Amino acid sequence: MKETQGGADALTPTAMVVLQDRPVIALSAALAEALDECERTGRTLQIVTDHHSRVTVPVRTMVTAKNAQWVVHDGSGYYEALTGHPMHWDGKSFARVPDASDYAPAYLTRPTAPIGSQLVLTFQAHHTPQNPLGGQVDHFMRLLTGQPPIGWGATEPLEHLWDPQALTTHILTSNAPRLIAVGGGRRPAMATLEFTGTTELTTLTIGYKPDDPPPVAQVPSLIDVLTSENPITSLLAQLTPGRPDLTTEPRWSGASAPIGLAATGSYTGPPGFMRQRIGPPTTPLTWFHLGDGTSPEYWQRHQQLLHHLRNP
């Protein structure tokens, strides 16, 4: 087997397979190195676990946003963890079974812990050289959990105590644009941050127990408070059924649903959408209400809105 920088249990021209035999799979330095190597070589990183394992927010983000897959072995076969689609080894990589007509049985078993809600805020911001980075995450975590972040780092476990100036120096002087921040407040909170030049794309996830409803109706006012000190250019808010501890099991727990979208500028349309102007007068945003976070069919409204904003 060919040795790789990140290490692998199997390596083919199209895939790097990494076996993980732990209850919780975090974004370790080894996994991050494996992903970097796959991005350089055009391979897909395939993380293989059993059906009792869970993944952290950074690993799930890597699987959904990068060239990576989470493959689960349930004793009788393999399946794609986030979709339940049966998979098999085709000699080069794990691939979907083309004629599969149903989900893998293990994917349809009940979650092993109570399912609450995860409030997911994905926002974009542009920064100037004078301002330290991380201000938006800091402010949002204070508003939603009562405390600022407690740590940051490129991999898990996080290496550094929260310090926006140190984070800024790291981003400006290193070739590692992806970071993780974790909260220390009354609710679990974790953010994944990615910087491209002066642009930041961040996804912040807050966990809520079944008896602790998320503040869906207050989202626009929270954005309004945030942008008075830390401007953003856009934000998508959604609600996802999931474990309050923010880990993800390889089984169905429910579909995400949109709450609303904020976009830079003052808009008068499109018709049929509730709108609210928020943010400071010099850099206003328009909040478009999409749903209550419980109706996945409202993703169609989200697509309609995006089409209108891109083709005014």
PDB file of C-alpha atoms in Angstrom:
ATOM      1  CA  MET A   1       0.000   0.000   0.000  1.00  0.00           C
ATOM      2  CA  LYS A   2       1.308   3.416  -0.879  1.00  0.00           C
ATOM      3  CA  GLU A   3       2.163   5.615   2.109  1.00  0.00           C
ATOM      4  CA  THR A   4       0.392   8.977   2.217  1.00  0.00           C
ATOM      5  CA  GLN A   5       0.936  12.107   4.246  1.00  0.00           C
ATOM      6  CA  GLY A   6      -2.405  11.773   6.054  1.00  0.00           C
ATOM      7  CA  GLY A   7      -2.302   7.980   6.279  1.00  0.00           C
ATOM      8  CA  ALA A   8      -4.839   5.608   4.725  1.00  0.00           C
ATOM      9  CA  ASP A   9      -6.193   2.094   5.087  1.00  0.00           C
ATOM     10  CA  ALA A  10      -6.716   1.810   1.325  1.00  0.00           C
ATOM     11  CA  LEU A  11      -5.552   4.026  -1.502  1.00  0.00           C
ATOM     12  CA  THR A  12      -6.715   3.892  -5.118  1.00  0.00           C
ATOM     13  CA  PRO A  13      -6.492   6.378  -7.988  1.00  0.00           C
ATOM     14  CA  THR A  14      -9.919   7.738  -7.055  1.00  0.00           C
ATOM     15  CA  ALA A  15     -10.294   7.266  -3.279  1.00  0.00           C
ATOM     16  CA  MET A  16      -8.535   7.290   0.058  1.00  0.00           C
ATOM     17  CA  VAL A  17     -10.270   5.036   2.594  1.00  0.00           C
ATOM     18  CA  VAL A  18      -9.746   5.720   6.303  1.00  0.00           C
ATOM     19  CA  LEU A  19     -11.221   3.328   8.883  1.00  0.00           C
ATOM     20  CA  GLN A  20     -12.380   4.916  12.149  1.00  0.00           C
ATOM     21  CA  ASP A  21     -13.300   2.658  15.080  1.00  0.00           C
ATOM     22  CA  ARG A  22     -14.366   5.118  17.791  1.00  0.00           C
ATOM     23  CA  PRO A  23     -17.710   6.143  19.308  1.00  0.00           C
ATOM     24  CA  VAL A  24     -17.246   9.782  18.233  1.00  0.00           C
ATOM     25  CA  ILE A  25     -15.256  10.731  15.141  1.00  0.00           C
ATOM     26  CA  ALA A  26     -13.739  14.201  15.402  1.00  0.00           C
ATOM     27  CA  LEU A  27     -11.752  16.209  12.872  1.00  0.00           C
ATOM     28  CA  SER A  28      -8.325  15.043  14.007  1.00  0.00           C
ATOM     29  CA  ALA A  29      -5.076  16.324  12.543  1.00  0.00           C
ATOM     30  CA  ALA A  30      -4.725  13.025  10.663  1.00  0.00           C
ATOM     31  CA  LEU A  31      -8.183  13.378   9.050  1.00  0.00           C
ATOM     32  CA  ALA A  32      -7.457  16.998   8.124  1.00  0.00           C
ATOM     33  CA  GLU A  33      -4.169  15.947   6.495  1.00  0.00           C
ATOM     34  CA  ALA A  34      -5.969  13.163   4.625  1.00  0.00           C
ATOM     35  CA  LEU A  35      -8.552  15.645   3.301  1.00  0.00           C
ATOM     36  CA  ASP A  36      -5.811  18.058   2.202  1.00  0.00           C
ATOM     37  CA  GLU A  37      -4.048  15.265   0.339  1.00  0.00           C
ATOM     38  CA  CYS A  38      -7.272  14.180  -1.348  1.00  0.00           C
ATOM     39  CA  GLU A  39      -7.925  17.749  -2.480  1.00  0.00           C
ATOM     40  CA  ARG A  40      -4.418  17.919  -3.959  1.00  0.00           C
ATOM     41  CA  THR A  41      -4.679  14.568  -5.736  1.00  0.00           C
ATOM     42  CA  GLY A  42      -8.317  14.664  -6.840  1.00  0.00           C
ATOM     43  CA  ARG A  43      -9.354  11.719  -4.683  1.00  0.00           C
ATOM     44  CA  THR A  44     -12.450  11.298  -2.535  1.00  0.00           C
ATOM     45  CA  LEU A  45     -11.830  10.829   1.171  1.00  0.00           C
ATOM     46  CA  GLN A  46     -14.067   7.999   2.415  1.00  0.00           C
ATOM     47  CA  ILE A  47     -14.347   7.703   6.207  1.00  0.00           C
ATOM     48  CA  VAL A  48     -15.652   4.263   7.178  1.00  0.00           C
ATOM     49  CA  THR A  49     -17.232   3.650  10.612  1.00  0.00           C
ATOM     50  CA  ASP A  50     -19.660   1.205  12.150  1.00  0.00           C
ATOM     51  CA  HIS A  51     -23.295   2.173  12.681  1.00  0.00           C
ATOM     52  CA  HIS A  52     -22.763   3.014  16.374  1.00  0.00           C
ATOM     53  CA  SER A  53     -20.316   5.852  15.639  1.00  0.00           C
ATOM     54  CA  ARG A  54     -21.206   9.532  15.568  1.00  0.00           C
ATOM     55  CA  VAL A  55     -19.396  12.470  13.978  1.00  0.00           C
ATOM     56  CA  THR A  56     -18.812  16.006  15.193  1.00  0.00           C
ATOM     57  CA  VAL A  57     -19.961  19.159  13.414  1.00  0.00           C
ATOM     58  CA  PRO A  58     -16.594  19.741  11.657  1.00  0.00           C
ATOM     59  CA  VAL A  59     -16.563  16.190  10.257  1.00  0.00           C
ATOM     60  CA  ARG A  60     -20.173  16.475   9.069  1.00  0.00           C
ATOM     61  CA  THR A  61     -19.329  19.836   7.487  1.00  0.00           C
ATOM     62  CA  MET A  62     -16.349  18.272   5.744  1.00  0.00           C
ATOM     63  CA  VAL A  63     -18.550  15.464   4.417  1.00  0.00           C
ATOM     64  CA  THR A  64     -21.285  17.784   3.123  1.00  0.00           C
ATOM     65  CA  ALA A  65     -19.101  20.583   1.752  1.00  0.00           C
ATOM     66  CA  LYS A  66     -15.871  18.913   0.658  1.00  0.00           C
ATOM     67  CA  ASN A  67     -14.794  15.962  -1.449  1.00  0.00           C
ATOM     68  CA  ALA A  68     -15.449  13.456   1.347  1.00  0.00           C
ATOM     69  CA  GLN A  69     -17.967  10.750   2.264  1.00  0.00           C
ATOM     70  CA  TRP A  70     -19.020   9.045   5.469  1.00  0.00           C
ATOM     71  CA  VAL A  71     -19.559   5.340   4.811  1.00  0.00           C
ATOM     72  CA  VAL A  72     -21.114   3.070   7.461  1.00  0.00           C
ATOM     73  CA  HIS A  73     -20.732  -0.680   7.920  1.00  0.00           C
ATOM     74  CA  ASP A  74     -23.796  -2.148   9.619  1.00  0.00           C
ATOM     75  CA  GLY A  75     -22.784  -5.813   9.756  1.00  0.00           C
ATOM     76  CA  SER A  76     -24.580  -6.850   6.584  1.00  0.00           C
ATOM     77  CA  GLY A  77     -23.286  -4.224   4.191  1.00  0.00           C
ATOM     78  CA  TYR A  78     -22.399  -0.570   3.715  1.00  0.00           C
ATOM     79  CA  TYR A  79     -24.407   2.610   3.325  1.00  0.00           C
ATOM     80  CA  GLU A  80     -23.951   6.364   2.981  1.00  0.00           C
ATOM     81  CA  ALA A  81     -24.378   7.760   6.475  1.00  0.00           C
ATOM     82  CA  LEU A  82     -26.241  10.968   5.672  1.00  0.00           C
ATOM     83  CA  THR A  83     -28.588   9.556   3.018  1.00  0.00           C
ATOM     84  CA  GLY A  84     -29.031   5.881   3.928  1.00  0.00           C
ATOM     85  CA  HIS A  85     -28.259   4.834   0.361  1.00  0.00           C
ATOM     86  CA  PRO A  86     -26.710   1.320   0.193  1.00  0.00           C
ATOM     87  CA  MET A  87     -23.089   1.232  -1.001  1.00  0.00           C
ATOM     88  CA  HIS A  88     -20.600  -1.393  -2.137  1.00  0.00           C
ATOM     89  CA  TRP A  89     -16.898  -1.613  -2.942  1.00  0.00           C
ATOM     90  CA  ASP A  90     -16.463  -1.518  -6.724  1.00  0.00           C
ATOM     91  CA  GLY A  91     -12.728  -2.168  -6.724  1.00  0.00           C
ATOM     92  CA  LYS A  92     -11.775   1.513  -6.724  1.00  0.00           C
ATOM     93  CA  SER A  93     -13.978   3.105  -4.074  1.00  0.00           C
ATOM     94  CA  PHE A  94     -17.207   2.756  -2.147  1.00  0.00           C
ATOM     95  CA  ALA A  95     -19.992   3.571  -4.604  1.00  0.00           C
ATOM     96  CA  ARG A  96     -23.770   3.677  -4.419  1.00  0.00           C
ATOM     97  CA  VAL A  97     -25.557   0.458  -5.294  1.00  0.00           C
ATOM     98  CA  PRO A  98     -27.192   1.549  -8.570  1.00  0.00           C
ATOM     99  CA  ASP A  99     -30.348  -0.560  -8.349  1.00  0.00           C
ATOM    100  CA  ALA A 100     -31.021  -0.105  -4.613  1.00  0.00           C
ATOM    101  CA  SER A 101     -34.706   0.605  -4.066  1.00  0.00           C
ATOM    102  CA  ASP A 102     -34.741   1.231  -0.305  1.00  0.00           C
ATOM    103  CA  TYR A 103     -32.705   2.698   2.508  1.00  0.00           C
ATOM    104  CA  ALA A 104     -30.217   0.590   4.430  1.00  0.00           C
ATOM    105  CA  PRO A 105     -32.060  -0.996   7.409  1.00  0.00           C
ATOM    106  CA  ALA A 106     -29.687   0.461  10.029  1.00  0.00           C
ATOM    107  CA  TYR A 107     -30.346   3.974   8.685  1.00  0.00           C
ATOM    108  CA  LEU A 108     -34.019   3.623   9.627  1.00  0.00           C
ATOM    109  CA  THR A 109     -33.437   2.532  13.242  1.00  0.00           C
ATOM    110  CA  ARG A 110     -34.320   4.945  16.028  1.00  0.00           C
ATOM    111  CA  PRO A 111     -31.658   7.422  17.194  1.00  0.00           C
ATOM    112  CA  THR A 112     -29.884   6.361  20.370  1.00  0.00           C
ATOM    113  CA  ALA A 113     -30.570   9.650  22.216  1.00  0.00           C
ATOM    114  CA  PRO A 114     -33.438  12.163  22.361  1.00  0.00           C
ATOM    115  CA  ILE A 115     -33.661  14.402  19.314  1.00  0.00           C
ATOM    116  CA  GLY A 116     -33.900  18.136  19.841  1.00  0.00           C
ATOM    117  CA  SER A 117     -33.261  21.007  17.447  1.00  0.00           C
ATOM    118  CA  GLN A 118     -30.145  22.525  15.955  1.00  0.00           C
ATOM    119  CA  LEU A 119     -30.311  26.163  14.915  1.00  0.00           C
ATOM    120  CA  VAL A 120     -27.943  26.558  11.951  1.00  0.00           C
ATOM    121  CA  LEU A 121     -26.833  30.034  10.839  1.00  0.00           C
ATOM    122  CA  THR A 122     -24.690  30.245   7.708  1.00  0.00           C
ATOM    123  CA  PHE A 123     -23.415  33.725   7.007  1.00  0.00           C
ATOM    124  CA  GLN A 124     -20.936  35.563   4.842  1.00  0.00           C
ATOM    125  CA  ALA A 125     -18.948  38.639   5.810  1.00  0.00           C
ATOM    126  CA  HIS A 126     -16.312  40.840   4.209  1.00  0.00           C
ATOM    127  CA  HIS A 127     -13.500  42.147   6.391  1.00  0.00           C
ATOM    128  CA  THR A 128     -11.147  45.094   6.338  1.00  0.00           C
ATOM    129  CA  PRO A 129      -7.482  44.750   7.344  1.00  0.00           C
ATOM    130  CA  GLN A 130      -8.089  46.928  10.415  1.00  0.00           C
ATOM    131  CA  ASN A 131     -10.628  44.655  12.126  1.00  0.00           C
ATOM    132  CA  PRO A 132      -9.809  41.373  13.918  1.00  0.00           C
ATOM    133  CA  LEU A 133     -11.595  38.301  12.582  1.00  0.00           C
ATOM    134  CA  GLY A 134     -14.088  36.234  14.529  1.00  0.00           C
ATOM    135  CA  GLY A 135     -16.264  39.126  15.696  1.00  0.00           C
ATOM    136  CA  GLN A 136     -19.464  37.732  14.208  1.00  0.00           C
ATOM    137  CA  VAL A 137     -19.050  34.286  15.805  1.00  0.00           C
ATOM    138  CA  ASP A 138     -18.127  35.881  19.130  1.00  0.00           C
ATOM    139  CA  HIS A 139     -21.198  38.117  19.106  1.00  0.00           C
ATOM    140  CA  PHE A 140     -23.637  35.427  17.931  1.00  0.00           C
ATOM    141  CA  MET A 141     -22.487  32.945  20.581  1.00  0.00           C
ATOM    142  CA  ARG A 142     -22.918  35.580  23.294  1.00  0.00           C
ATOM    143  CA  LEU A 143     -26.455  36.311  22.071  1.00  0.00           C
ATOM    144  CA  LEU A 144     -27.512  32.663  21.764  1.00  0.00           C
ATOM    145  CA  THR A 145     -25.627  30.930  24.589  1.00  0.00           C
ATOM    146  CA  GLY A 146     -24.750  33.692  27.030  1.00  0.00           C
ATOM    147  CA  GLN A 147     -20.979  33.231  26.626  1.00  0.00           C
ATOM    148  CA  PRO A 148     -18.314  33.921  23.999  1.00  0.00           C
ATOM    149  CA  PRO A 149     -16.406  31.055  22.390  1.00  0.00           C
ATOM    150  CA  ILE A 150     -13.914  29.303  24.651  1.00  0.00           C
ATOM    151  CA  GLY A 151     -11.527  27.979  22.026  1.00  0.00           C
ATOM    152  CA  TRP A 152     -10.460  27.810  18.409  1.00  0.00           C
ATOM    153  CA  GLY A 153      -8.223  25.678  16.247  1.00  0.00           C
ATOM    154  CA  ALA A 154      -7.801  23.969  12.897  1.00  0.00           C
ATOM    155  CA  THR A 155      -8.530  20.473  14.237  1.00  0.00           C
ATOM    156  CA  GLU A 156     -10.120  18.729  17.218  1.00  0.00           C
ATOM    157  CA  PRO A 157      -9.424  18.889  20.090  1.00  0.00           C
ATOM    158  CA  LEU A 158      -9.014  22.646  19.738  1.00  0.00           C
ATOM    159  CA  GLU A 159      -5.559  23.964  20.518  1.00  0.00           C
ATOM    160  CA  HIS A 160      -6.131  27.595  21.518  1.00  0.00           C
ATOM    161  CA  LEU A 161      -8.179  29.610  23.964  1.00  0.00           C
ATOM    162  CA  TRP A 162     -10.476  32.105  22.290  1.00  0.00           C
ATOM    163  CA  ASP A 163      -8.505  35.148  21.154  1.00  0.00           C
ATOM    164  CA  PRO A 164      -9.694  36.999  18.027  1.00  0.00           C
ATOM    165  CA  GLN A 165      -6.333  38.694  17.556  1.00  0.00           C
ATOM    166  CA  ALA A 166      -4.443  35.392  17.629  1.00  0.00           C
ATOM    167  CA  LEU A 167      -7.021  33.894  15.261  1.00  0.00           C
ATOM    168  CA  THR A 168      -6.558  36.830  12.895  1.00  0.00           C
ATOM    169  CA  THR A 169      -2.778  36.482  12.918  1.00  0.00           C
ATOM    170  CA  HIS A 170      -3.111  32.767  12.174  1.00  0.00           C
ATOM    171  CA  ILE A 171      -5.379  33.353   9.171  1.00  0.00           C
ATOM    172  CA  LEU A 172      -3.179  36.108   7.748  1.00  0.00           C
ATOM    173  CA  THR A 173       0.110  34.246   8.147  1.00  0.00           C
ATOM    174  CA  SER A 174      -0.765  30.588   7.455  1.00  0.00           C
ATOM    175  CA  ASN A 175      -2.042  28.485   4.590  1.00  0.00           C
ATOM    176  CA  ALA A 176      -4.845  26.991   6.708  1.00  0.00           C
ATOM    177  CA  PRO A 177      -8.021  29.001   5.949  1.00  0.00           C
ATOM    178  CA  ARG A 178     -10.437  26.633   7.730  1.00  0.00           C
ATOM    179  CA  LEU A 179     -10.977  26.952  11.477  1.00  0.00           C
ATOM    180  CA  ILE A 180     -13.272  25.678  14.240  1.00  0.00           C
ATOM    181  CA  ALA A 181     -14.659  27.617  17.208  1.00  0.00           C
ATOM    182  CA  VAL A 182     -16.476  26.059  20.147  1.00  0.00           C
ATOM    183  CA  GLY A 183     -18.772  27.723  22.666  1.00  0.00           C
ATOM    184  CA  GLY A 184     -18.762  27.592  26.436  1.00  0.00           C
ATOM    185  CA  GLY A 185     -22.269  28.826  27.231  1.00  0.00           C
ATOM    186  CA  ARG A 186     -25.440  27.196  28.463  1.00  0.00           C
ATOM    187  CA  ARG A 187     -26.088  25.485  25.113  1.00  0.00           C
ATOM    188  CA  PRO A 188     -23.665  23.534  22.912  1.00  0.00           C
ATOM    189  CA  ALA A 189     -22.334  25.734  20.126  1.00  0.00           C
ATOM    190  CA  MET A 190     -19.796  25.120  17.396  1.00  0.00           C
ATOM    191  CA  ALA A 191     -18.787  27.049  14.298  1.00  0.00           C
ATOM    192  CA  THR A 192     -16.785  26.202  11.217  1.00  0.00           C
ATOM    193  CA  LEU A 193     -15.113  29.207   9.609  1.00  0.00           C
ATOM    194  CA  GLU A 194     -13.513  29.447   6.175  1.00  0.00           C
ATOM    195  CA  PHE A 195     -11.639  32.479   4.896  1.00  0.00           C
ATOM    196  CA  THR A 196     -10.893  33.312   1.267  1.00  0.00           C
ATOM    197  CA  GLY A 197      -9.015  36.569   1.059  1.00  0.00           C
ATOM    198  CA  THR A 198     -11.150  39.117   2.897  1.00  0.00           C
ATOM    199  CA  THR A 199     -14.319  36.985   2.706  1.00  0.00           C
ATOM    200  CA  GLU A 200     -15.523  34.786   5.566  1.00  0.00           C
ATOM    201  CA  LEU A 201     -18.049  31.968   5.202  1.00  0.00           C
ATOM    202  CA  THR A 202     -19.127  30.591   8.568  1.00  0.00           C
ATOM    203  CA  THR A 203     -21.699  28.070   9.742  1.00  0.00           C
ATOM    204  CA  LEU A 204     -22.696  28.336  13.396  1.00  0.00           C
ATOM    205  CA  THR A 205     -24.715  25.510  14.986  1.00  0.00           C
ATOM    206  CA  ILE A 206     -26.482  25.791  18.359  1.00  0.00           C
ATOM    207  CA  GLY A 207     -27.978  22.741  20.084  1.00  0.00           C
ATOM    208  CA  TYR A 208     -31.363  22.793  21.857  1.00  0.00           C
ATOM    209  CA  LYS A 209     -32.902  20.061  23.994  1.00  0.00           C
ATOM    210  CA  PRO A 210     -36.477  18.888  23.258  1.00  0.00           C
ATOM    211  CA  ASP A 211     -37.831  21.049  26.106  1.00  0.00           C
ATOM    212  CA  ASP A 212     -35.778  24.103  25.069  1.00  0.00           C
ATOM    213  CA  PRO A 213     -37.330  25.627  21.935  1.00  0.00           C
ATOM    214  CA  PRO A 214     -34.970  27.636  19.722  1.00  0.00           C
ATOM    215  CA  PRO A 215     -35.689  31.374  19.293  1.00  0.00           C
ATOM    216  CA  VAL A 216     -37.036  31.128  15.739  1.00  0.00           C
ATOM    217  CA  ALA A 217     -39.114  34.317  15.918  1.00  0.00           C
ATOM    218  CA  GLN A 218     -36.186  36.304  17.349  1.00  0.00           C
ATOM    219  CA  VAL A 219     -33.688  35.471  14.572  1.00  0.00           C
ATOM    220  CA  PRO A 220     -34.148  38.764  12.635  1.00  0.00           C
ATOM    221  CA  SER A 221     -33.736  40.848  15.802  1.00  0.00           C
ATOM    222  CA  LEU A 222     -30.603  38.879  16.712  1.00  0.00           C
ATOM    223  CA  ILE A 223     -29.149  39.649  13.275  1.00  0.00           C
ATOM    224  CA  ASP A 224     -30.115  43.302  13.750  1.00  0.00           C
ATOM    225  CA  VAL A 225     -28.218  43.453  17.052  1.00  0.00           C
ATOM    226  CA  LEU A 226     -25.213  41.638  15.578  1.00  0.00           C
ATOM    227  CA  THR A 227     -24.816  43.867  12.544  1.00  0.00           C
ATOM    228  CA  SER A 228     -24.726  47.055  14.590  1.00  0.00           C
ATOM    229  CA  GLU A 229     -21.118  46.113  15.425  1.00  0.00           C
ATOM    230  CA  ASN A 230     -20.237  43.206  13.105  1.00  0.00           C
ATOM    231  CA  PRO A 231     -21.644  43.594   9.566  1.00  0.00           C
ATOM    232  CA  ILE A 232     -22.525  40.618   7.406  1.00  0.00           C
ATOM    233  CA  THR A 233     -23.485  40.451   3.726  1.00  0.00           C
ATOM    234  CA  SER A 234     -25.890  37.509   3.868  1.00  0.00           C
ATOM    235  CA  LEU A 235     -27.285  34.901   6.248  1.00  0.00           C
ATOM    236  CA  LEU A 236     -29.395  31.766   5.940  1.00  0.00           C
ATOM    237  CA  ALA A 237     -31.152  30.463   9.058  1.00  0.00           C
ATOM    238  CA  GLN A 238     -32.524  26.939   9.246  1.00  0.00           C
ATOM    239  CA  LEU A 239     -33.620  24.422  11.844  1.00  0.00           C
ATOM    240  CA  THR A 240     -32.468  20.805  11.779  1.00  0.00           C
ATOM    241  CA  PRO A 241     -33.709  17.946  13.983  1.00  0.00           C
ATOM    242  CA  GLY A 242     -30.709  16.511  15.776  1.00  0.00           C
ATOM    243  CA  ARG A 243     -28.952  15.665  18.989  1.00  0.00           C
ATOM    244  CA  PRO A 244     -28.521  18.666  21.316  1.00  0.00           C
ATOM    245  CA  ASP A 245     -24.839  17.716  21.779  1.00  0.00           C
ATOM    246  CA  LEU A 246     -24.371  18.517  18.050  1.00  0.00           C
ATOM    247  CA  THR A 247     -23.030  15.095  17.090  1.00  0.00           C
ATOM    248  CA  THR A 248     -24.644  13.277  14.163  1.00  0.00           C
ATOM    249  CA  GLU A 249     -25.683   9.635  14.078  1.00  0.00           C
ATOM    250  CA  PRO A 250     -25.765   7.664  10.798  1.00  0.00           C
ATOM    251  CA  ARG A 251     -29.545   7.329  10.828  1.00  0.00           C
ATOM    252  CA  TRP A 252     -32.586   9.363   9.883  1.00  0.00           C
ATOM    253  CA  SER A 253     -33.594  12.001  12.426  1.00  0.00           C
ATOM    254  CA  GLY A 254     -35.637  14.389  10.272  1.00  0.00           C
ATOM    255  CA  ALA A 255     -35.260  16.960   7.524  1.00  0.00           C
ATOM    256  CA  SER A 256     -33.982  20.501   7.883  1.00  0.00           C
ATOM    257  CA  ALA A 257     -36.315  23.402   7.175  1.00  0.00           C
ATOM    258  CA  PRO A 258     -35.645  27.085   6.450  1.00  0.00           C
ATOM    259  CA  ILE A 259     -36.442  29.993   8.722  1.00  0.00           C
ATOM    260  CA  GLY A 260     -35.316  32.923   6.631  1.00  0.00           C
ATOM    261  CA  LEU A 261     -32.654  34.636   4.608  1.00  0.00           C
ATOM    262  CA  ALA A 262     -30.986  38.028   5.052  1.00  0.00           C
ATOM    263  CA  ALA A 263     -29.456  39.781   2.032  1.00  0.00           C
ATOM    264  CA  THR A 264     -27.545  43.047   1.725  1.00  0.00           C
ATOM    265  CA  GLY A 265     -29.663  45.947   0.502  1.00  0.00           C
ATOM    266  CA  SER A 266     -33.253  47.144   0.674  1.00  0.00           C
ATOM    267  CA  TYR A 267     -35.680  45.097  -1.419  1.00  0.00           C
ATOM    268  CA  THR A 268     -39.302  45.705  -2.319  1.00  0.00           C
ATOM    269  CA  GLY A 269     -39.913  42.224  -3.796  1.00  0.00           C
ATOM    270  CA  PRO A 270     -40.528  39.553  -4.686  1.00  0.00           C
ATOM    271  CA  PRO A 271     -44.287  39.460  -4.096  1.00  0.00           C
ATOM    272  CA  GLY A 272     -45.571  36.905  -1.623  1.00  0.00           C
ATOM    273  CA  PHE A 273     -42.580  37.144   0.747  1.00  0.00           C
ATOM    274  CA  MET A 274     -42.696  38.803   4.159  1.00  0.00           C
ATOM    275  CA  ARG A 275     -39.815  41.277   4.378  1.00  0.00           C
ATOM    276  CA  GLN A 276     -38.221  43.232   7.196  1.00  0.00           C
ATOM    277  CA  ARG A 277     -35.435  45.790   7.010  1.00  0.00           C
ATOM    278  CA  ILE A 278     -32.705  45.154   9.572  1.00  0.00           C
ATOM    279  CA  GLY A 279     -29.151  46.282  10.209  1.00  0.00           C
ATOM    280  CA  PRO A 280     -27.637  49.773  10.426  1.00  0.00           C
ATOM    281  CA  PRO A 281     -28.847  52.486   8.009  1.00  0.00           C
ATOM    282  CA  THR A 282     -25.474  52.649   6.251  1.00  0.00           C
ATOM    283  CA  THR A 283     -25.350  48.899   5.511  1.00  0.00           C
ATOM    284  CA  PRO A 284     -28.962  47.683   5.604  1.00  0.00           C
ATOM    285  CA  LEU A 285     -30.110  44.109   5.078  1.00  0.00           C
ATOM    286  CA  THR A 286     -33.491  42.743   4.127  1.00  0.00           C
ATOM    287  CA  TRP A 287     -34.802  39.763   6.078  1.00  0.00           C
ATOM    288  CA  PHE A 288     -37.045  37.446   4.070  1.00  0.00           C
ATOM    289  CA  HIS A 289     -39.202  35.165   6.183  1.00  0.00           C
ATOM    290  CA  LEU A 290     -39.363  31.645   4.703  1.00  0.00           C
ATOM    291  CA  GLY A 291     -40.917  29.413   7.381  1.00  0.00           C
ATOM    292  CA  ASP A 292     -40.995  28.328  10.998  1.00  0.00           C
ATOM    293  CA  GLY A 293     -38.173  25.801  10.707  1.00  0.00           C
ATOM    294  CA  THR A 294     -40.530  22.803  10.690  1.00  0.00           C
ATOM    295  CA  SER A 295     -41.664  22.687   7.042  1.00  0.00           C
ATOM    296  CA  PRO A 296     -39.027  21.248   4.668  1.00  0.00           C
ATOM    297  CA  GLU A 297     -41.235  22.022   1.656  1.00  0.00           C
ATOM    298  CA  TYR A 298     -40.384  25.706   2.167  1.00  0.00           C
ATOM    299  CA  TRP A 299     -36.976  25.035   0.640  1.00  0.00           C
ATOM    300  CA  GLN A 300     -38.859  25.611  -2.621  1.00  0.00           C
ATOM    301  CA  ARG A 301     -39.565  29.171  -1.454  1.00  0.00           C
ATOM    302  CA  HIS A 302     -35.865  29.526  -0.680  1.00  0.00           C
ATOM    303  CA  GLN A 303     -34.997  28.559  -4.266  1.00  0.00           C
ATOM    304  CA  GLN A 304     -37.599  30.989  -5.633  1.00  0.00           C
ATOM    305  CA  LEU A 305     -36.114  33.771  -3.528  1.00  0.00           C
ATOM    306  CA  LEU A 306     -32.564  33.012  -4.623  1.00  0.00           C
ATOM    307  CA  HIS A 307     -33.658  33.076  -8.262  1.00  0.00           C
ATOM    308  CA  HIS A 308     -35.242  36.500  -7.730  1.00  0.00           C
ATOM    309  CA  LEU A 309     -32.197  37.929  -5.926  1.00  0.00           C
ATOM    310  CA  ARG A 310     -29.845  36.678  -8.642  1.00  0.00           C
ATOM    311  CA  ASN A 311     -32.113  37.815 -11.480  1.00  0.00           C
ATOM    312  CA  PRO A 312     -33.770  41.010 -10.261  1.00  0.00           C
TER     313      PRO A 312
END
